[in-house]
PDB file of C-alpha atoms and ligand atoms in Angstrom:
ATOM      1  CA  UNK F   1      46.706  33.745   0.621  1.00  0.00           C
ATOM      2  CA  UNK F   2      50.192  32.414   1.254  1.00  0.00           C
ATOM      3  CA  UNK F   3      52.513  29.986  -0.522  1.00  0.00           C
ATOM      4  CA  UNK F   4      51.241  26.381  -0.457  1.00  0.00           C
ATOM      5  CA  UNK F   5      54.294  24.227   0.297  1.00  0.00           C
ATOM      6  CA  UNK F   6      52.331  21.134  -0.740  1.00  0.00           C
ATOM      7  CA  UNK F   7      52.152  22.169  -4.402  1.00  0.00           C
ATOM      8  CA  UNK F   8      53.638  19.719  -6.895  1.00  0.00           C
ATOM      9  CA  UNK F   9      56.664  21.863  -7.805  1.00  0.00           C
ATOM     10  CA  UNK F  10      57.546  22.344  -4.121  1.00  0.00           C
ATOM     11  CA  UNK F  11      57.412  18.553  -3.797  1.00  0.00           C
ATOM     12  CA  UNK F  12      59.680  18.169  -6.837  1.00  0.00           C
ATOM     13  CA  UNK F  13      62.121  20.684  -5.304  1.00  0.00           C
ATOM     14  CA  UNK F  14      62.193  18.665  -2.061  1.00  0.00           C
ATOM     15  CA  UNK F  15      62.864  15.473  -4.026  1.00  0.00           C
ATOM     16  CA  UNK F  16      59.556  13.909  -2.962  1.00  0.00           C
ATOM     17  CA  UNK F  17      58.361  13.638  -6.566  1.00  0.00           C
ATOM     18  CA  UNK F  18      60.722  12.775  -9.433  1.00  0.00           C
ATOM     19  CA  UNK F  19      61.320  14.993 -12.433  1.00  0.00           C
ATOM     20  CA  UNK F  20      63.253  14.731 -15.672  1.00  0.00           C
ATOM     21  CA  UNK F  21      65.852  17.401 -14.967  1.00  0.00           C
ATOM     22  CA  UNK F  22      67.329  19.568 -17.713  1.00  0.00           C
ATOM     23  CA  UNK F  23      69.267  22.137 -15.665  1.00  0.00           C
ATOM     24  CA  UNK F  24      69.927  23.060 -12.047  1.00  0.00           C
ATOM     25  CA  UNK F  25      71.938  25.664 -10.162  1.00  0.00           C
ATOM     26  CA  UNK F  26      71.794  27.251  -6.696  1.00  0.00           C
ATOM     27  CA  UNK F  27      68.613  29.195  -7.485  1.00  0.00           C
ATOM     28  CA  UNK F  28      66.865  27.391 -10.336  1.00  0.00           C
ATOM     29  CA  UNK F  29      65.582  23.969 -11.385  1.00  0.00           C
ATOM     30  CA  UNK F  30      64.407  23.158 -14.927  1.00  0.00           C
ATOM     31  CA  UNK F  31      62.675  19.931 -15.935  1.00  0.00           C
ATOM     32  CA  UNK F  32      60.558  18.529 -18.748  1.00  0.00           C
ATOM     33  CA  UNK F  33      56.817  19.160 -18.510  1.00  0.00           C
ATOM     34  CA  UNK F  34      54.988  15.896 -17.763  1.00  0.00           C
ATOM     35  CA  UNK F  35      52.406  16.693 -20.459  1.00  0.00           C
ATOM     36  CA  UNK F  36      54.384  18.406 -23.228  1.00  0.00           C
ATOM     37  CA  UNK F  37      52.488  20.740 -25.535  1.00  0.00           C
ATOM     38  CA  UNK F  38      55.371  20.928 -28.036  1.00  0.00           C
ATOM     39  CA  UNK F  39      58.382  18.691 -28.848  1.00  0.00           C
ATOM     40  CA  UNK F  40      60.372  20.787 -26.387  1.00  0.00           C
ATOM     41  CA  UNK F  41      58.420  21.806 -23.279  1.00  0.00           C
ATOM     42  CA  UNK F  42      60.538  22.557 -20.230  1.00  0.00           C
ATOM     43  CA  UNK F  43      59.538  24.292 -16.994  1.00  0.00           C
ATOM     44  CA  UNK F  44      62.035  26.659 -15.379  1.00  0.00           C
ATOM     45  CA  UNK F  45      61.320  27.377 -11.721  1.00  0.00           C
ATOM     46  CA  UNK F  46      63.008  29.292  -8.901  1.00  0.00           C
ATOM     47  CA  UNK F  47      64.019  27.282  -5.845  1.00  0.00           C
ATOM     48  CA  UNK F  48      62.560  30.034  -3.676  1.00  0.00           C
ATOM     49  CA  UNK F  49      58.921  29.911  -2.582  1.00  0.00           C
ATOM     50  CA  UNK F  50      57.310  32.418  -4.965  1.00  0.00           C
ATOM     51  CA  UNK F  51      53.857  31.864  -6.378  1.00  0.00           C
ATOM     52  CA  UNK F  52      54.181  34.072  -9.424  1.00  0.00           C
ATOM     53  CA  UNK F  53      56.075  36.789 -11.276  1.00  0.00           C
ATOM     54  CA  UNK F  54      54.266  39.246  -9.005  1.00  0.00           C
ATOM     55  CA  UNK F  55      55.726  37.757  -5.818  1.00  0.00           C
ATOM     56  CA  UNK F  56      59.227  37.233  -7.136  1.00  0.00           C
ATOM     57  CA  UNK F  57      59.377  40.770  -8.498  1.00  0.00           C
ATOM     58  CA  UNK F  58      58.303  42.073  -5.094  1.00  0.00           C
ATOM     59  CA  UNK F  59      60.236  39.760  -2.773  1.00  0.00           C
ATOM     60  CA  UNK F  60      62.945  38.009  -4.791  1.00  0.00           C
ATOM     61  CA  UNK F  61      66.630  38.764  -4.432  1.00  0.00           C
ATOM     62  CA  UNK F  62      68.303  40.219  -7.501  1.00  0.00           C
ATOM     63  CA  UNK F  63      70.608  37.193  -7.684  1.00  0.00           C
ATOM     64  CA  UNK F  64      67.592  34.845  -7.823  1.00  0.00           C
ATOM     65  CA  UNK F  65      65.856  36.886 -10.496  1.00  0.00           C
ATOM     66  CA  UNK F  66      69.021  37.083 -12.594  1.00  0.00           C
ATOM     67  CA  UNK F  67      69.600  33.332 -12.244  1.00  0.00           C
ATOM     68  CA  UNK F  68      66.075  32.570 -13.427  1.00  0.00           C
ATOM     69  CA  UNK F  69      66.391  34.799 -16.473  1.00  0.00           C
ATOM     70  CA  UNK F  70      69.785  33.353 -17.390  1.00  0.00           C
ATOM     71  CA  UNK F  71      68.512  29.805 -16.883  1.00  0.00           C
ATOM     72  CA  UNK F  72      65.884  30.371 -19.565  1.00  0.00           C
ATOM     73  CA  UNK F  73      68.617  30.956 -22.143  1.00  0.00           C
ATOM     74  CA  UNK F  74      70.669  28.028 -20.824  1.00  0.00           C
ATOM     75  CA  UNK F  75      67.700  25.678 -21.112  1.00  0.00           C
ATOM     76  CA  UNK F  76      67.001  26.930 -24.618  1.00  0.00           C
ATOM     77  CA  UNK F  77      70.601  26.132 -25.560  1.00  0.00           C
ATOM     78  CA  UNK F  78      70.592  22.728 -23.824  1.00  0.00           C
ATOM     79  CA  UNK F  79      67.379  21.706 -25.600  1.00  0.00           C
ATOM     80  CA  UNK F  80      68.688  23.037 -28.945  1.00  0.00           C
ATOM     81  CA  UNK F  81      65.924  25.580 -29.532  1.00  0.00           C
ATOM     82  CA  UNK F  82      67.970  28.667 -28.695  1.00  0.00           C
ATOM     83  CA  UNK F  83      68.771  29.607 -32.286  1.00  0.00           C
ATOM     84  CA  UNK F  84      65.707  28.174 -34.063  1.00  0.00           C
ATOM     85  CA  UNK F  85      63.399  30.086 -31.732  1.00  0.00           C
ATOM     86  CA  UNK F  86      61.106  29.315 -28.851  1.00  0.00           C
ATOM     87  CA  UNK F  87      58.408  30.800 -26.652  1.00  0.00           C
ATOM     88  CA  UNK F  88      58.596  31.700 -22.970  1.00  0.00           C
ATOM     89  CA  UNK F  89      55.278  31.748 -21.098  1.00  0.00           C
ATOM     90  CA  UNK F  90      54.408  32.346 -17.474  1.00  0.00           C
ATOM     91  CA  UNK F  91      50.779  32.073 -16.457  1.00  0.00           C
ATOM     92  CA  UNK F  92      49.774  34.225 -13.498  1.00  0.00           C
ATOM     93  CA  UNK F  93      46.661  33.791 -11.384  1.00  0.00           C
ATOM     94  CA  UNK F  94      43.102  32.955 -12.312  1.00  0.00           C
ATOM     95  CA  UNK F  95      42.768  34.904 -15.560  1.00  0.00           C
ATOM     96  CA  UNK F  96      46.245  33.728 -16.585  1.00  0.00           C
ATOM     97  CA  UNK F  97      45.059  30.114 -16.089  1.00  0.00           C
ATOM     98  CA  UNK F  98      47.887  29.272 -13.699  1.00  0.00           C
ATOM     99  CA  UNK F  99      47.427  25.722 -12.418  1.00  0.00           C
ATOM    100  CA  UNK F 100      50.497  25.178 -10.232  1.00  0.00           C
ATOM    101  CA  UNK F 101      50.968  27.930  -7.600  1.00  0.00           C
ATOM    102  CA  UNK F 102      54.778  28.047  -7.813  1.00  0.00           C
ATOM    103  CA  UNK F 103      56.307  30.453 -10.330  1.00  0.00           C
ATOM    104  CA  UNK F 104      57.322  28.725 -13.546  1.00  0.00           C
ATOM    105  CA  UNK F 105      58.303  29.653 -17.056  1.00  0.00           C
ATOM    106  CA  UNK F 106      57.293  27.332 -19.879  1.00  0.00           C
ATOM    107  CA  UNK F 107      59.939  27.010 -22.619  1.00  0.00           C
ATOM    108  CA  UNK F 108      58.204  25.806 -25.775  1.00  0.00           C
ATOM    109  CA  UNK F 109      59.847  24.950 -29.082  1.00  0.00           C
ATOM    110  CA  UNK F 110      61.179  22.246 -31.336  1.00  0.00           C
ATOM    111  CA  UNK F 111      58.997  23.487 -34.229  1.00  0.00           C
ATOM    112  CA  UNK F 112      56.691  26.413 -34.901  1.00  0.00           C
ATOM    113  CA  UNK F 113      54.732  27.087 -31.731  1.00  0.00           C
ATOM    114  CA  UNK F 114      51.851  28.832 -33.502  1.00  0.00           C
ATOM    115  CA  UNK F 115      50.040  32.090 -32.820  1.00  0.00           C
ATOM    116  CA  UNK F 116      50.605  33.475 -29.362  1.00  0.00           C
ATOM    117  CA  UNK F 117      47.027  33.347 -28.082  1.00  0.00           C
ATOM    118  CA  UNK F 118      43.938  32.331 -30.043  1.00  0.00           C
ATOM    119  CA  UNK F 119      41.571  35.251 -30.442  1.00  0.00           C
ATOM    120  CA  UNK F 120      38.085  34.583 -29.047  1.00  0.00           C
TER     121      UNK F 120
HETATM  122  P1  LIG M 201      50.402  26.239 -15.534  1.00  0.00           P
HETATM  123  O1  LIG M 201      49.032  25.995 -16.108  1.00  0.00           O
HETATM  124  O2  LIG M 201      50.374  26.334 -14.034  1.00  0.00           O
HETATM  125  O3  LIG M 201      51.106  27.379 -16.187  1.00  0.00           O
HETATM  126  O4  LIG M 201      51.272  24.974 -15.943  1.00  0.00           O
HETATM  127  C1  LIG M 201      51.524  23.890 -15.110  1.00  0.00           C
HETATM  128  C2  LIG M 201      52.299  22.868 -15.901  1.00  0.00           C
HETATM  129  O5  LIG M 201      52.841  21.923 -15.008  1.00  0.00           O
HETATM  130  C3  LIG M 201      51.463  22.088 -16.924  1.00  0.00           C
HETATM  131  O6  LIG M 201      52.012  22.261 -18.229  1.00  0.00           O
HETATM  132  C4  LIG M 201      51.556  20.643 -16.441  1.00  0.00           C
HETATM  133  O7  LIG M 201      51.630  19.708 -17.506  1.00  0.00           O
HETATM  134  C5  LIG M 201      52.823  20.656 -15.602  1.00  0.00           C
HETATM  135  N1  LIG M 201      52.838  19.688 -14.527  1.00  0.00           N
HETATM  136  C6  LIG M 201      51.852  19.463 -13.619  1.00  0.00           C
HETATM  137  N2  LIG M 201      52.216  18.491 -12.760  1.00  0.00           N
HETATM  138  C7  LIG M 201      53.475  18.115 -13.123  1.00  0.00           C
HETATM  139  C8  LIG M 201      54.374  17.139 -12.586  1.00  0.00           C
HETATM  140  O8  LIG M 201      54.116  16.432 -11.621  1.00  0.00           O
HETATM  141  N3  LIG M 201      55.589  17.023 -13.218  1.00  0.00           N
HETATM  142  C9  LIG M 201      55.926  17.787 -14.295  1.00  0.00           C
HETATM  143  N4  LIG M 201      57.130  17.580 -14.845  1.00  0.00           N
HETATM  144  N5  LIG M 201      55.078  18.701 -14.818  1.00  0.00           N
HETATM  145  C10 LIG M 201      53.862  18.872 -14.230  1.00  0.00           C
END
């Protein structure tokens, strides 16, 4: 399978679909999740066409990977959860329950986010 350039985050990156932007630089865009699970719920995505952590680790340039990692901390600061604490989540593939096939990190905070994953 290859990258689907019709996915919703690709459309946001092309400006075809609006987003509520929190942060942007040459390599990264961050915007509020349309269906927030916590008071702060921001998605941090690379501008490059990578479906998941797997692909970016394999094919991403170091400068892109560094920018993404640094953007997570910048978004945490901008949304005022940096020092109170927050969670970073990236779902990968079918078992990871990834819905949008463009790499994204969820930044969740603004209050206790609860146990990491409910045990079955
Ligand atoms: P995943 O399950 O792939 O890790 O998470 C996808 C996330 O994207 C979900 O939290 C969902 O609410 C969010 N999302 C889906 N479509 C849109 C959209 O059009 N705009 C924004 N801002 N978020 C979206």
